[in-house]
Amino acid sequence: MKILVIEDEENIAKLIKIGLEKEGYVVDLIADGIVGLRRIEVYYKNYDLVILDLMLPGKDGFEICRDVRGQGIDIPILVLTARNFIDDKISALDKGADDYLTKPFEFKELLARVRAILRRPKESSLISKLSVGNLSLNPITRKVYIDKKEVKLTLKEFGLLEYMMRHPNRVLTRDEIIFNMWDFNSESFSNFVDVHINNLRKKLEKKRNKKIFESVRGIGYLMRDDF
Ligand code: CA
């Protein structure tokens, strides 16, 4: 697995590189936004993931995200932001980042997020619409439709549904669900998943006389592709 790190703070960049290399990843470092964008444009097929700082000389991380997605390059992008402003995170995700991490961060959290992103199938980048049976979900507008009628969901319900829709016909364990959803912090308990699953069932099943999720006893949940 090869990772491109675009980060101008030398100490952080080196720490990331050394840490990731210890885990067996191959890491390239770039400290400038323009050079970084060019590297992605030319060599994106050689990388599995980009770790992208937002505040960079030359070109900032928002612009890089937007340019990369504008060219239809679907490489996973994990954004690093020093600013804990929610608007920056929303903006980065809207411009096509797959996840974000606020500095200062624990290296083990960075690793966990890298692993989570790399587990996602390539074609399921955040920019593409998802559909399962008559249910469709748009990750950018955050709207969900059944039989073309909109269904209102909370952010957490949306995140959970999106995750389930990205993995139809596969049993997802409660731990996987918690681990893969950035809305859920590490203090989440598995019954938290059950609560949101039940809320989704109430909202979605009443619109269609069909079960949306199957419970797999003691393990987790399964969404079939014919809902
Ligand atoms: Ca920076």
PDB file of N, CA and C and ligand atoms in Angstrom, residues 6-9 12 31 53-57 80 82 103, ligand 1:
ATOM      1  N   ILE A   6       0.704  14.993   1.772  1.00  0.00           N
ATOM      2  CA  ILE A   6       0.965  16.382   1.369  1.00  0.00           C
ATOM      3  C   ILE A   6       0.787  17.237   2.620  1.00  0.00           C
ATOM      4  N   GLU A   7       1.893  17.645   3.194  1.00  0.00           N
ATOM      5  CA  GLU A   7       1.891  18.320   4.509  1.00  0.00           C
ATOM      6  C   GLU A   7       3.152  19.171   4.595  1.00  0.00           C
ATOM      7  N   ASP A   8       2.983  20.454   4.893  1.00  0.00           N
ATOM      8  CA  ASP A   8       4.153  21.346   4.894  1.00  0.00           C
ATOM      9  C   ASP A   8       4.826  21.461   6.262  1.00  0.00           C
ATOM     10  N   GLU A   9       4.181  20.980   7.307  1.00  0.00           N
ATOM     11  CA  GLU A   9       4.848  21.029   8.612  1.00  0.00           C
ATOM     12  C   GLU A   9       5.763  19.818   8.727  1.00  0.00           C
ATOM     13  N   ILE A  12       5.448  17.119  11.594  1.00  0.00           N
ATOM     14  CA  ILE A  12       4.257  16.269  11.475  1.00  0.00           C
ATOM     15  C   ILE A  12       4.422  15.299  10.312  1.00  0.00           C
ATOM     16  N   ALA A  31       5.630  18.790   0.327  1.00  0.00           N
ATOM     17  CA  ALA A  31       5.345  19.889   1.257  1.00  0.00           C
ATOM     18  C   ALA A  31       4.655  21.079   0.596  1.00  0.00           C
ATOM     19  N   ASP A  53      -3.036  17.884   3.996  1.00  0.00           N
ATOM     20  CA  ASP A  53      -3.193  19.011   4.914  1.00  0.00           C
ATOM     21  C   ASP A  53      -4.022  20.083   4.216  1.00  0.00           C
ATOM     22  N   LEU A  54      -4.792  20.856   4.973  1.00  0.00           N
ATOM     23  CA  LEU A  54      -5.610  21.898   4.325  1.00  0.00           C
ATOM     24  C   LEU A  54      -4.811  23.181   4.065  1.00  0.00           C
ATOM     25  N   MET A  55      -4.020  23.618   5.054  1.00  0.00           N
ATOM     26  CA  MET A  55      -3.270  24.850   4.887  1.00  0.00           C
ATOM     27  C   MET A  55      -1.889  24.535   4.323  1.00  0.00           C
ATOM     28  N   LEU A  56      -1.716  24.848   3.044  1.00  0.00           N
ATOM     29  CA  LEU A  56      -0.471  24.497   2.356  1.00  0.00           C
ATOM     30  C   LEU A  56       0.015  25.681   1.534  1.00  0.00           C
ATOM     31  N   PRO A  57       1.319  25.818   1.337  1.00  0.00           N
ATOM     32  CA  PRO A  57       1.801  26.832   0.404  1.00  0.00           C
ATOM     33  C   PRO A  57       1.463  26.428  -1.032  1.00  0.00           C
ATOM     34  N   LEU A  80      -6.289  16.531   6.697  1.00  0.00           N
ATOM     35  CA  LEU A  80      -5.829  16.922   8.027  1.00  0.00           C
ATOM     36  C   LEU A  80      -6.114  18.395   8.202  1.00  0.00           C
ATOM     37  N   ALA A  82      -5.869  21.712  10.958  1.00  0.00           N
ATOM     38  CA  ALA A  82      -5.432  22.231  12.253  1.00  0.00           C
ATOM     39  C   ALA A  82      -6.582  22.978  12.905  1.00  0.00           C
ATOM     40  N   LYS A 103      -5.985  18.174  13.731  1.00  0.00           N
ATOM     41  CA  LYS A 103      -4.705  18.226  14.455  1.00  0.00           C
ATOM     42  C   LYS A 103      -4.898  18.985  15.766  1.00  0.00           C
TER      43      LYS A 103
HETATM   44 CA    CA B   1      -0.014  23.263   6.887  1.00  0.00          CA
END
